[in-house]
Tab-separated table of C-alpha atoms and ligand atoms in Angstrom:
chain	number	residue	atom	x	y	z
Z	1	MET	CA	7.486	-17.474	-10.997
Z	2	GLU	CA	7.633	-20.085	-8.244
Z	3	GLN	CA	11.448	-20.165	-8.134
Z	4	LEU	CA	11.726	-16.359	-8.236
Z	5	LEU	CA	9.301	-16.054	-5.347
Z	6	HIS	CA	11.090	-18.772	-3.423
Z	7	ASP	CA	14.519	-17.176	-3.894
Z	8	GLY	CA	13.221	-13.660	-3.277
Z	9	LEU	CA	11.283	-14.446	-0.120
Z	10	THR	CA	14.212	-16.486	1.195
Z	11	ALA	CA	16.591	-13.578	0.481
Z	12	LEU	CA	14.252	-11.321	2.458
Z	13	GLY	CA	14.200	-13.826	5.330
Z	14	LEU	CA	10.445	-14.354	4.885
Z	15	PRO	CA	8.502	-17.637	4.976
Z	16	THR	CA	7.782	-19.418	1.692
Z	17	GLU	CA	4.689	-21.451	2.688
Z	18	GLN	CA	2.320	-18.987	1.058
Z	19	ILE	CA	3.835	-19.254	-2.436
Z	20	PRO	CA	0.871	-21.365	-3.690
Z	21	ALA	CA	-1.514	-18.592	-2.543
Z	22	LEU	CA	0.620	-15.938	-4.258
Z	23	ARG	CA	0.603	-18.026	-7.449
Z	24	ALA	CA	-3.172	-18.396	-7.319
Z	25	TYR	CA	-3.465	-14.598	-6.887
Z	26	ALA	CA	-1.090	-14.056	-9.851
Z	27	ALA	CA	-3.178	-16.417	-12.011
Z	28	MET	CA	-6.388	-14.535	-11.165
Z	29	LEU	CA	-4.631	-11.222	-11.861
Z	30	ALA	CA	-3.444	-12.426	-15.290
Z	31	GLU	CA	-6.891	-13.753	-16.184
Z	32	LYS	CA	-8.824	-10.667	-15.073
Z	33	ASN	CA	-6.282	-8.337	-16.667
Z	34	LYS	CA	-7.456	-9.654	-20.064
Z	35	VAL	CA	-10.870	-8.075	-19.547
Z	36	MET	CA	-10.126	-5.096	-17.307
Z	37	ASN	CA	-7.189	-2.797	-16.697
Z	38	LEU	CA	-5.576	-3.958	-13.457
Z	39	THR	CA	-1.857	-3.758	-14.166
Z	40	ALA	CA	0.531	-2.843	-16.962
Z	41	ILE	CA	2.917	-5.517	-15.668
Z	42	THR	CA	2.004	-8.842	-17.268
Z	43	ASP	CA	5.215	-10.879	-17.593
Z	44	PRO	CA	5.063	-13.462	-14.737
Z	45	ALA	CA	8.681	-12.824	-13.688
Z	46	GLU	CA	7.997	-9.078	-13.528
Z	47	VAL	CA	4.783	-9.663	-11.578
Z	48	ALA	CA	6.817	-11.726	-9.100
Z	49	ARG	CA	9.491	-9.048	-8.733
Z	50	LEU	CA	7.725	-5.722	-9.188
Z	51	HIS	CA	4.450	-6.586	-7.477
Z	52	PHE	CA	4.999	-9.432	-5.021
Z	53	LEU	CA	8.620	-9.013	-3.902
Z	54	ASP	CA	8.475	-5.207	-3.893
Z	55	SER	CA	5.414	-5.462	-1.629
Z	56	ALA	CA	6.913	-8.249	0.513
Z	57	ALA	CA	10.051	-6.183	1.171
Z	58	LEU	CA	7.941	-3.957	3.420
Z	59	LEU	CA	7.615	-6.830	5.899
Z	60	THR	CA	11.348	-6.508	6.566
Z	61	LEU	CA	11.206	-2.731	7.078
Z	62	ALA	CA	8.460	-2.381	9.719
Z	63	ASP	CA	6.828	-4.638	12.310
Z	64	PHE	CA	3.350	-5.423	10.957
Z	65	HIS	CA	2.709	-8.461	13.137
Z	66	GLY	CA	-0.857	-8.376	14.511
Z	67	LYS	CA	-1.287	-4.779	13.329
Z	68	SER	CA	-4.152	-3.083	11.506
Z	69	VAL	CA	-3.066	-1.919	8.052
Z	70	ILE	CA	-4.910	0.049	5.384
Z	71	ASP	CA	-3.629	0.077	1.806
Z	72	VAL	CA	-4.793	3.355	0.243
Z	73	GLY	CA	-5.289	3.217	-3.543
Z	74	THR	CA	-4.519	-0.496	-3.551
Z	75	GLY	CA	-5.436	-1.021	-7.230
Z	76	ALA	CA	-4.915	-4.725	-7.900
Z	77	GLY	CA	-3.893	-5.225	-4.246
Z	78	PHE	CA	-0.358	-3.821	-3.951
Z	79	PRO	CA	1.311	-3.672	-1.556
Z	80	GLY	CA	-1.400	-4.740	0.932
Z	81	LEU	CA	-2.536	-8.153	-0.216
Z	82	PRO	CA	0.898	-9.838	-0.485
Z	83	LEU	CA	1.657	-8.511	3.019
Z	84	ARG	CA	-1.471	-10.191	4.433
Z	85	ILE	CA	-0.935	-13.422	2.480
Z	86	ILE	CA	2.620	-13.755	3.820
Z	87	ASP	CA	1.773	-12.599	7.375
Z	88	PRO	CA	-1.757	-13.821	8.231
Z	89	SER	CA	-1.696	-11.931	11.558
Z	90	ILE	CA	-2.127	-8.603	9.711
Z	91	ARG	CA	-5.633	-7.094	9.942
Z	92	LEU	CA	-5.930	-5.689	6.447
Z	93	THR	CA	-8.199	-3.161	4.761
Z	94	LEU	CA	-7.824	-2.686	0.999
Z	95	LEU	CA	-9.215	0.650	-0.173
Z	96	ASP	CA	-9.713	1.920	-3.695
Z	97	ALA	CA	-11.887	4.471	-5.460
Z	98	GLN	CA	-12.448	2.112	-8.424
Z	99	LYS	CA	-15.316	-0.290	-7.842
Z	100	LYS	CA	-14.159	-2.882	-10.393
Z	101	ARG	CA	-10.757	-3.182	-8.764
Z	102	ILE	CA	-12.335	-3.734	-5.347
Z	103	GLY	CA	-14.663	-6.312	-6.945
Z	104	PHE	CA	-11.604	-8.166	-8.248
Z	105	LEU	CA	-9.936	-8.076	-4.826
Z	106	ARG	CA	-13.082	-9.508	-3.191
Z	107	GLU	CA	-12.948	-12.386	-5.678
Z	108	VAL	CA	-9.288	-13.041	-4.855
Z	109	CYS	CA	-9.914	-12.903	-1.097
Z	110	ASP	CA	-12.904	-15.280	-1.436
Z	111	ALA	CA	-10.875	-17.711	-3.545
Z	112	LEU	CA	-8.005	-17.681	-1.036
Z	113	GLY	CA	-10.272	-17.897	2.031
Z	114	LEU	CA	-9.131	-14.499	3.327
Z	115	THR	CA	-12.490	-13.804	4.933
Z	116	ASP	CA	-11.137	-11.224	7.382
Z	117	VAL	CA	-9.744	-8.859	4.721
Z	118	ALA	CA	-11.960	-5.782	4.270
Z	119	CYS	CA	-12.211	-4.703	0.620
Z	120	VAL	CA	-13.621	-1.195	0.581
Z	121	HIS	CA	-14.800	0.806	-2.387
Z	122	ALA	CA	-14.377	4.439	-1.305
Z	123	ARG	CA	-12.271	7.505	-1.761
Z	124	ALA	CA	-9.676	7.783	1.005
Z	125	GLU	CA	-10.651	11.337	1.905
Z	126	GLU	CA	-14.296	10.265	2.395
Z	127	PHE	CA	-13.483	7.019	4.224
Z	128	ALA	CA	-11.391	9.052	6.680
Z	129	ALA	CA	-14.501	10.877	7.903
Z	130	GLU	CA	-15.662	7.649	9.584
Z	131	TYR	CA	-12.391	5.809	10.197
Z	132	ARG	CA	-9.974	8.535	11.221
Z	133	GLU	CA	-7.150	7.632	13.618
Z	134	SER	CA	-8.101	3.921	13.273
Z	135	PHE	CA	-5.094	2.084	11.798
Z	136	ASP	CA	-1.625	1.186	13.056
Z	137	PHE	CA	-0.297	1.578	9.517
Z	138	ALA	CA	-1.391	3.137	6.250
Z	139	VAL	CA	0.614	1.981	3.229
Z	140	SER	CA	0.464	3.265	-0.319
Z	141	ARG	CA	2.256	2.859	-3.641
Z	142	ALA	CA	1.898	4.838	-6.883
Z	143	VAL	CA	-1.175	6.850	-5.920
Z	144	ALA	CA	-0.237	10.556	-5.655
Z	145	ALA	CA	2.584	12.955	-4.862
Z	146	LEU	CA	3.427	13.019	-1.158
Z	147	PRO	CA	1.872	16.407	-0.220
Z	148	VAL	CA	-1.483	15.089	-1.532
Z	149	LEU	CA	-0.980	11.515	-0.356
Z	150	ALA	CA	-0.115	12.590	3.191
Z	151	GLU	CA	-3.506	14.289	3.482
Z	152	LEU	CA	-5.260	11.133	2.224
Z	153	CYS	CA	-3.371	8.759	4.502
Z	154	LEU	CA	-2.183	10.403	7.739
Z	155	PRO	CA	-5.734	11.111	9.049
Z	156	LEU	CA	-6.393	7.331	8.990
Z	157	VAL	CA	-3.400	6.509	11.208
Z	158	LYS	CA	-3.550	6.294	15.027
Z	159	ALA	CA	-1.148	8.353	17.129
Z	160	GLY	CA	1.978	6.223	17.467
Z	161	GLY	CA	1.331	4.511	14.111
Z	162	SER	CA	2.926	5.277	10.748
Z	163	PHE	CA	2.142	5.999	7.148
Z	164	LEU	CA	4.562	4.197	4.829
Z	165	ALA	CA	4.818	5.609	1.306
Z	166	MET	CA	6.576	3.467	-1.310
Z	167	LYS	CA	8.504	5.820	-3.558
Z	168	SER	CA	11.485	5.943	-5.880
Z	169	VAL	CA	14.992	6.715	-4.671
Z	170	ASP	CA	14.616	10.124	-6.344
Z	171	SER	CA	11.970	11.251	-3.870
Z	172	ASP	CA	14.042	13.769	-1.837
Z	173	GLU	CA	12.306	16.745	-3.410
Z	174	GLU	CA	8.898	15.178	-2.889
Z	175	LEU	CA	9.649	14.652	0.794
Z	176	ASN	CA	10.864	18.234	1.158
Z	177	ALA	CA	7.764	19.528	-0.625
Z	178	ALA	CA	5.583	17.605	1.849
Z	179	ALA	CA	7.304	18.925	5.007
Z	180	LYS	CA	4.572	21.446	5.841
Z	181	ALA	CA	1.767	18.985	5.059
Z	182	VAL	CA	3.310	16.314	7.264
Z	183	GLN	CA	3.645	18.699	10.205
Z	184	THR	CA	0.134	20.140	9.768
Z	185	LEU	CA	-1.387	16.643	9.673
Z	186	GLY	CA	0.335	15.492	12.890
Z	187	GLY	CA	3.134	13.524	11.270
Z	188	GLN	CA	6.889	13.401	11.610
Z	189	ALA	CA	9.175	12.181	8.827
Z	190	GLN	CA	11.670	9.486	9.808
Z	191	THR	CA	14.881	8.711	7.960
Z	192	PRO	CA	13.842	7.108	4.623
Z	193	ILE	CA	14.877	3.497	4.044
Z	194	ASP	CA	16.204	2.395	0.651
Z	195	TYR	CA	15.872	-1.265	-0.268
Z	196	THR	CA	16.686	-3.507	-3.230
Z	197	ILE	CA	14.026	-5.775	-4.712
Z	198	PRO	CA	15.588	-9.236	-4.435
Z	199	GLY	CA	16.756	-10.748	-7.714
Z	200	THR	CA	17.035	-7.271	-9.270
Z	201	GLU	CA	19.163	-4.162	-9.058
Z	202	ILE	CA	16.065	-2.036	-8.583
Z	203	ARG	CA	16.281	0.253	-5.574
Z	204	HIS	CA	13.124	1.691	-4.042
Z	205	ARG	CA	12.566	3.929	-1.047
Z	206	LEU	CA	10.204	3.738	1.871
Z	207	LEU	CA	9.213	7.111	3.309
Z	208	ILE	CA	8.057	6.728	6.893
Z	209	LEU	CA	5.771	9.335	8.426
Z	210	THR	CA	5.078	8.629	12.085
Z	211	LYS	CA	1.885	10.004	13.584
Z	212	ILE	CA	2.875	12.042	16.628
Z	213	SER	CA	-0.382	13.928	17.213
Z	214	LYS	CA	-3.994	13.855	16.051
Z	215	THR	CA	-4.817	15.267	12.626
Z	216	PRO	CA	-6.943	18.432	12.955
Z	217	GLU	CA	-10.605	17.666	12.184
Z	218	LYS	CA	-10.666	19.840	9.083
Z	219	PHE	CA	-8.385	17.395	7.245
Z	220	PRO	CA	-8.671	15.634	4.878
Z	221	ARG	CA	-10.466	18.199	2.733
Z	222	MET	CA	-12.449	17.326	-0.395
Z	223	PHE	CA	-10.176	15.975	-3.127
Z	224	ALA	CA	-10.630	18.977	-5.436
Z	225	LYS	CA	-9.299	21.232	-2.671
Z	226	ILE	CA	-6.417	18.918	-1.782
Z	227	LYS	CA	-5.369	18.804	-5.420
Z	228	LYS	CA	-5.787	22.509	-6.074
Z	229	ASN	CA	-4.076	23.658	-2.871
Z	230	PRO	CA	-1.821	20.928	-1.452
Z	231	LEU	CA	-0.780	21.774	2.097
Q	1	LIG	N1	-1.166	0.712	-5.330
Q	1	LIG	C1	-1.333	-0.038	-6.560
Q	1	LIG	C2	-0.002	-0.411	-7.155
Q	1	LIG	O1	1.021	0.121	-6.732
Q	1	LIG	O2	0.037	-1.276	-8.060
Q	1	LIG	C3	-2.214	0.704	-7.558
Q	1	LIG	C4	-1.659	2.000	-8.096
Q	1	LIG	S1	-2.756	2.757	-9.263
Q	1	LIG	C5	-1.607	3.623	-10.253
Q	1	LIG	C6	-3.520	4.054	-8.280
Q	1	LIG	C7	-4.802	3.598	-7.598
Q	1	LIG	O3	-5.157	4.565	-6.615
Q	1	LIG	C8	-5.991	3.464	-8.534
Q	1	LIG	O4	-6.537	2.166	-8.436
Q	1	LIG	C9	-6.960	4.547	-8.075
Q	1	LIG	O5	-8.322	4.163	-8.210
Q	1	LIG	C10	-6.557	4.714	-6.607
Q	1	LIG	N2	-6.864	6.044	-6.026
Q	1	LIG	C11	-6.440	7.255	-6.472
Q	1	LIG	N3	-6.900	8.245	-5.662
Q	1	LIG	C12	-7.624	7.630	-4.680
Q	1	LIG	C13	-8.359	8.105	-3.544
Q	1	LIG	N4	-8.441	9.407	-3.273
Q	1	LIG	N5	-8.971	7.216	-2.754
Q	1	LIG	C14	-8.901	5.872	-3.038
Q	1	LIG	N6	-8.237	5.378	-4.098
Q	1	LIG	C15	-7.600	6.233	-4.910
């Protein structure tokens, strides 16, 4: 894992000093995954590539330095926690609806001395009632289809900030299907950016929705409504 991370981070032009912290996180993930369902990816090389390097690639696609970032539906911490470990200037909030996963992330942050990372157990649509228009960036991977996800994430982003959705390269239809939602929620889709996870031939896509105006107060709706009638 160490060599893969070293080569991958170097290929991305990112610093390698935090590899010991990433390894400690990976060890805690592997250990906890024996007793609770955190990730289906267990091979250390795959964890390095598909969790850490996929997450780290985001640092080359947007300027996160000194910014507030919320990871919506972070699960075992991806992509948010690797971003914060590699760039300590990021002010990170990790949000998930599953209490056990947030409990795990608190343990990791305590063990790594990341005292400023907020680990929040909440549903995004409820958290947004208190923290709307609060973050420079929302990021999210593998949580919901874009028309639903946009309603969970865009309300949290400040005007001038962006919501970054990590998707597959086959996400054209999803982006088209979300066009009305994005506009209604005060967003504007930018040209998607495709990237390759270093050390692999895997191509992923970052969909960038910039917040150009405030989200109307009535959004986000309750999850049942979002799901039943996506915008
Ligand atoms: N982002 C991580 C990753 O890529 O490895 C985890 C993905 S996991 C498939 C989806 C996560 O989203 C779950 O942990 C789930 O609890 C969370 N989630 C789904 N809907 C949510 C919501 N409305 N608010 C907060 N978390 C949510």
